[in-house]
């Protein structure tokens, strides 16, 4: 074990890692939730700053060749996964050797994925690295206001917060005179690649600042500090992260002496604060994110994280100070002195509740610097107060029919800051509810009438089972159809995914069809019920290969087909439509006899009224008069964080099963005012017409668009015109989404709300939090039309 490696070894996952449950849905080529940013269980942003390792010019020889003895500092090495691009085989061997050192020293129960590229980086640069992303406000963060790089955030959260992206992105110079051995004996003039890899990976593990500096103005910036920033101290012992940003004062301090104040780092430095590299001339990609070169020269134990590597220099031991700093990053930085009251909270909103109100807001811009401890909400009339450490705050004890306003103040150790004011709201009673299945937590729900009885099909996220509830008289009969808890099902895999139902045949030959998701194998499954027996099969996803998009003859694919599905039964046959998440296209399958005939519906070209958008994250299908209608979203443009920046809603229809018979329309095109549509999709048939509903984002939302508008349209109109209704003071709309003849259900700030589409009156269905269901369905129970949806770990029926 290297010197002080026990500092990191003491950071055992059992002691430091806490469980984390994310509320995001990560799907396919684009990852998005269709919900407001406030509903996420953490915040994230992409990383863009590279940390550089520079080539020195002197040749001290192999002054330090301390390898990690046995590479066994932890009893359970961390799993590192490396994706190589253009790397020579010999360089891969060296890279793997460096990775094994960090695997033995850096504890994490979450795997760490590295994307490593061998490329021309320009003169003087040996390597560059950055995290995949930064995360804040997640469960397990020692300080929820700071921005933790991916690998560190995952280690603290106890799981991968963003499985679709790597934790570290690293590049190494293809033009440098590397030594590609692992014995620590480079010849003169050669740079030890293993040392460079150790150095760059350390940046990715958290050894980095988020500062920037404008040389033309002398202004410094640290708007979103990392934990590394929070441990840095100025020469007069102020926290660097507390300095006003942006400011010239911060710029001056970024080019002045800085030191590390974390207890582990100071302890590893024999009680003195380690010195940070902050030269008087700012060096982009180097300043503030390294140990000081002059203080820790070549040949000393703490030189790995200085900004340059000399030819012949070998460092296979991170050193006690570096290990101490990495240990400090997993602790909460000590607070600096509080010198002022916080400013007012931002974006205060009061949302309608049942004898209550839900108060949401963003922290003051100076929340971190002023060390906000809690927030105080005051009610008018009444004058009573509620206090909490974060938004949202639920205020209880209100009366329906009375208008209330609210003030919110941020508190710190000095007192209360100025108030922020909400618009008035009037509380109202929510819908009444009854329990259908008290032992299920449904994410997806679909209803139909089979053999004259209401039948509800739903997935139980708690067990992974596919279940059926049938209305028999005044009671519900519950059955497990498939999944881990089924007796005679088709699989024991997790089935908590998208599903749809439809009925074929009539009378005694009526058949119930359920299409559902195998979330383990990413397949589309089909169950058929004749009233006595179930039959099971896989429709798609278990093919031999992923088909090319331009392949005109479609067969079973090996693509991920688990994201969405919708079925219809017409005189042309049973048809099901689903997203190919590997290709970003909409597929279809029609049952011909006992075999499935496959087709590509949309997303493959801009001709024949089709699109090359990334389609069908959300979709719904109905049939009317022998015509099948499929409504779906199409993402046209994304940002660096893979969130939609432009998107539209499309309709495909046909009155046969012929793949060439499709007619396409864009129902809601992207526009300057409404850039993204289709965060949720719903269809219904009423009065011989097809109506569609969806969610859109207006340009009122700054930055990444989020849904704030409820849309619906008559799809039988020659030119369907979307009717738009703002979410108002019930909360930004999100899924679940369900549509009836005149009512639309939608999620509202983790609750359930509905809107009368004729009178435009909104109502509160349920103000219980949180509601995580992805779909819901209208149904008539006991002569009363209401909604079936998963809420508070049960399947419930809500009626107005």
mmCIF file with all atom_site columns, N, CA, C and O in Angstrom, residues 597-615:
data_model
loop_
_atom_site.group_PDB
_atom_site.id
_atom_site.type_symbol
_atom_site.label_atom_id
_atom_site.label_alt_id
_atom_site.label_comp_id
_atom_site.label_asym_id
_atom_site.label_entity_id
_atom_site.label_seq_id
_atom_site.pdbx_PDB_ins_code
_atom_site.Cartn_x
_atom_site.Cartn_y
_atom_site.Cartn_z
_atom_site.occupancy
_atom_site.B_iso_or_equiv
_atom_site.pdbx_formal_charge
_atom_site.auth_seq_id
_atom_site.auth_comp_id
_atom_site.auth_asym_id
_atom_site.auth_atom_id
_atom_site.pdbx_PDB_model_num
ATOM 1  N N  . UNK A 1 597 ? -45.699 -9.780 -39.557 1.00 0.00 ? 597 UNK A N  1
ATOM 2  C CA . UNK A 1 597 ? -45.124 -9.105 -40.705 1.00 0.00 ? 597 UNK A CA 1
ATOM 3  C C  . UNK A 1 597 ? -44.655 -7.726 -40.249 1.00 0.00 ? 597 UNK A C  1
ATOM 4  O O  . UNK A 1 597 ? -45.441 -6.953 -39.712 1.00 0.00 ? 597 UNK A O  1
ATOM 5  N N  . UNK A 1 598 ? -43.380 -7.435 -40.514 1.00 0.00 ? 598 UNK A N  1
ATOM 6  C CA . UNK A 1 598 ? -42.762 -6.241 -39.935 1.00 0.00 ? 598 UNK A CA 1
ATOM 7  C C  . UNK A 1 598 ? -42.649 -5.121 -40.976 1.00 0.00 ? 598 UNK A C  1
ATOM 8  O O  . UNK A 1 598 ? -42.532 -5.364 -42.175 1.00 0.00 ? 598 UNK A O  1
ATOM 9  N N  . UNK A 1 599 ? -42.625 -3.868 -40.461 1.00 0.00 ? 599 UNK A N  1
ATOM 10 C CA . UNK A 1 599 ? -42.491 -2.719 -41.351 1.00 0.00 ? 599 UNK A CA 1
ATOM 11 C C  . UNK A 1 599 ? -41.837 -1.566 -40.593 1.00 0.00 ? 599 UNK A C  1
ATOM 12 O O  . UNK A 1 599 ? -41.798 -1.534 -39.361 1.00 0.00 ? 599 UNK A O  1
ATOM 13 N N  . UNK A 1 600 ? -41.317 -0.612 -41.370 1.00 0.00 ? 600 UNK A N  1
ATOM 14 C CA . UNK A 1 600 ? -40.784 0.635  -40.821 1.00 0.00 ? 600 UNK A CA 1
ATOM 15 C C  . UNK A 1 600 ? -41.803 1.724  -41.138 1.00 0.00 ? 600 UNK A C  1
ATOM 16 O O  . UNK A 1 600 ? -42.106 1.974  -42.300 1.00 0.00 ? 600 UNK A O  1
ATOM 17 N N  . UNK A 1 601 ? -42.340 2.379  -40.104 1.00 0.00 ? 601 UNK A N  1
ATOM 18 C CA . UNK A 1 601 ? -43.425 3.334  -40.289 1.00 0.00 ? 601 UNK A CA 1
ATOM 19 C C  . UNK A 1 601 ? -42.907 4.749  -40.530 1.00 0.00 ? 601 UNK A C  1
ATOM 20 O O  . UNK A 1 601 ? -43.370 5.445  -41.441 1.00 0.00 ? 601 UNK A O  1
ATOM 21 N N  . UNK A 1 602 ? -41.949 5.213  -39.718 1.00 0.00 ? 602 UNK A N  1
ATOM 22 C CA . UNK A 1 602 ? -41.479 6.597  -39.888 1.00 0.00 ? 602 UNK A CA 1
ATOM 23 C C  . UNK A 1 602 ? -40.126 6.767  -39.198 1.00 0.00 ? 602 UNK A C  1
ATOM 24 O O  . UNK A 1 602 ? -39.698 5.935  -38.401 1.00 0.00 ? 602 UNK A O  1
ATOM 25 N N  . UNK A 1 603 ? -39.478 7.882  -39.554 1.00 0.00 ? 603 UNK A N  1
ATOM 26 C CA . UNK A 1 603 ? -38.192 8.224  -38.965 1.00 0.00 ? 603 UNK A CA 1
ATOM 27 C C  . UNK A 1 603 ? -37.006 7.887  -39.825 1.00 0.00 ? 603 UNK A C  1
ATOM 28 O O  . UNK A 1 603 ? -35.857 8.053  -39.402 1.00 0.00 ? 603 UNK A O  1
ATOM 29 N N  . UNK A 1 604 ? -37.265 7.449  -41.087 1.00 0.00 ? 604 UNK A N  1
ATOM 30 C CA . UNK A 1 604 ? -36.175 6.947  -41.918 1.00 0.00 ? 604 UNK A CA 1
ATOM 31 C C  . UNK A 1 604 ? -35.784 7.861  -43.071 1.00 0.00 ? 604 UNK A C  1
ATOM 32 O O  . UNK A 1 604 ? -34.733 7.695  -43.670 1.00 0.00 ? 604 UNK A O  1
ATOM 33 N N  . UNK A 1 605 ? -36.628 8.862  -43.413 1.00 0.00 ? 605 UNK A N  1
ATOM 34 C CA . UNK A 1 605 ? -36.277 9.693  -44.569 1.00 0.00 ? 605 UNK A CA 1
ATOM 35 C C  . UNK A 1 605 ? -37.187 10.922 -44.642 1.00 0.00 ? 605 UNK A C  1
ATOM 36 O O  . UNK A 1 605 ? -38.258 10.949 -44.046 1.00 0.00 ? 605 UNK A O  1
ATOM 37 N N  . UNK A 1 606 ? -36.719 11.927 -45.358 1.00 0.00 ? 606 UNK A N  1
ATOM 38 C CA . UNK A 1 606 ? -37.563 13.092 -45.646 1.00 0.00 ? 606 UNK A CA 1
ATOM 39 C C  . UNK A 1 606 ? -38.057 12.948 -47.082 1.00 0.00 ? 606 UNK A C  1
ATOM 40 O O  . UNK A 1 606 ? -37.545 13.542 -48.019 1.00 0.00 ? 606 UNK A O  1
ATOM 41 N N  . UNK A 1 607 ? -39.034 12.133 -47.253 1.00 0.00 ? 607 UNK A N  1
ATOM 42 C CA . UNK A 1 607 ? -39.728 11.955 -48.523 1.00 0.00 ? 607 UNK A CA 1
ATOM 43 C C  . UNK A 1 607 ? -41.025 11.229 -48.204 1.00 0.00 ? 607 UNK A C  1
ATOM 44 O O  . UNK A 1 607 ? -41.167 10.655 -47.121 1.00 0.00 ? 607 UNK A O  1
ATOM 45 N N  . UNK A 1 608 ? -41.968 11.266 -49.117 1.00 0.00 ? 608 UNK A N  1
ATOM 46 C CA . UNK A 1 608 ? -43.271 10.639 -48.887 1.00 0.00 ? 608 UNK A CA 1
ATOM 47 C C  . UNK A 1 608 ? -43.908 11.143 -47.594 1.00 0.00 ? 608 UNK A C  1
ATOM 48 O O  . UNK A 1 608 ? -44.589 10.400 -46.891 1.00 0.00 ? 608 UNK A O  1
ATOM 49 N N  . UNK A 1 609 ? -43.626 12.419 -47.258 1.00 0.00 ? 609 UNK A N  1
ATOM 50 C CA . UNK A 1 609 ? -44.171 13.071 -46.057 1.00 0.00 ? 609 UNK A CA 1
ATOM 51 C C  . UNK A 1 609 ? -43.611 12.497 -44.755 1.00 0.00 ? 609 UNK A C  1
ATOM 52 O O  . UNK A 1 609 ? -44.134 12.749 -43.671 1.00 0.00 ? 609 UNK A O  1
ATOM 53 N N  . UNK A 1 610 ? -42.537 11.722 -44.817 1.00 0.00 ? 610 UNK A N  1
ATOM 54 C CA . UNK A 1 610 ? -41.932 11.168 -43.616 1.00 0.00 ? 610 UNK A CA 1
ATOM 55 C C  . UNK A 1 610 ? -40.956 12.168 -42.992 1.00 0.00 ? 610 UNK A C  1
ATOM 56 O O  . UNK A 1 610 ? -40.836 13.294 -43.427 1.00 0.00 ? 610 UNK A O  1
ATOM 57 N N  . UNK A 1 611 ? -40.252 11.726 -41.968 1.00 0.00 ? 611 UNK A N  1
ATOM 58 C CA . UNK A 1 611 ? -39.298 12.582 -41.276 1.00 0.00 ? 611 UNK A CA 1
ATOM 59 C C  . UNK A 1 611 ? -38.060 11.770 -40.914 1.00 0.00 ? 611 UNK A C  1
ATOM 60 O O  . UNK A 1 611 ? -38.122 10.540 -40.832 1.00 0.00 ? 611 UNK A O  1
ATOM 61 N N  . UNK A 1 612 ? -36.965 12.455 -40.704 1.00 0.00 ? 612 UNK A N  1
ATOM 62 C CA . UNK A 1 612 ? -35.766 11.816 -40.148 1.00 0.00 ? 612 UNK A CA 1
ATOM 63 C C  . UNK A 1 612 ? -35.597 12.190 -38.680 1.00 0.00 ? 612 UNK A C  1
ATOM 64 O O  . UNK A 1 612 ? -34.528 12.021 -38.110 1.00 0.00 ? 612 UNK A O  1
ATOM 65 N N  . UNK A 1 613 ? -36.671 12.719 -38.063 1.00 0.00 ? 613 UNK A N  1
ATOM 66 C CA . UNK A 1 613 ? -36.625 13.002 -36.640 1.00 0.00 ? 613 UNK A CA 1
ATOM 67 C C  . UNK A 1 613 ? -36.457 11.736 -35.814 1.00 0.00 ? 613 UNK A C  1
ATOM 68 O O  . UNK A 1 613 ? -36.680 10.613 -36.287 1.00 0.00 ? 613 UNK A O  1
ATOM 69 N N  . UNK A 1 614 ? -36.034 11.906 -34.575 1.00 0.00 ? 614 UNK A N  1
ATOM 70 C CA . UNK A 1 614 ? -35.922 10.790 -33.631 1.00 0.00 ? 614 UNK A CA 1
ATOM 71 C C  . UNK A 1 614 ? -37.307 10.591 -33.030 1.00 0.00 ? 614 UNK A C  1
ATOM 72 O O  . UNK A 1 614 ? -37.749 11.367 -32.179 1.00 0.00 ? 614 UNK A O  1
ATOM 73 N N  . UNK A 1 615 ? -38.014 9.546  -33.468 1.00 0.00 ? 615 UNK A N  1
ATOM 74 C CA . UNK A 1 615 ? -39.465 9.470  -33.269 1.00 0.00 ? 615 UNK A CA 1
ATOM 75 C C  . UNK A 1 615 ? -39.900 8.451  -32.212 1.00 0.00 ? 615 UNK A C  1
ATOM 76 O O  . UNK A 1 615 ? -39.178 7.520  -31.892 1.00 0.00 ? 615 UNK A O  1
#
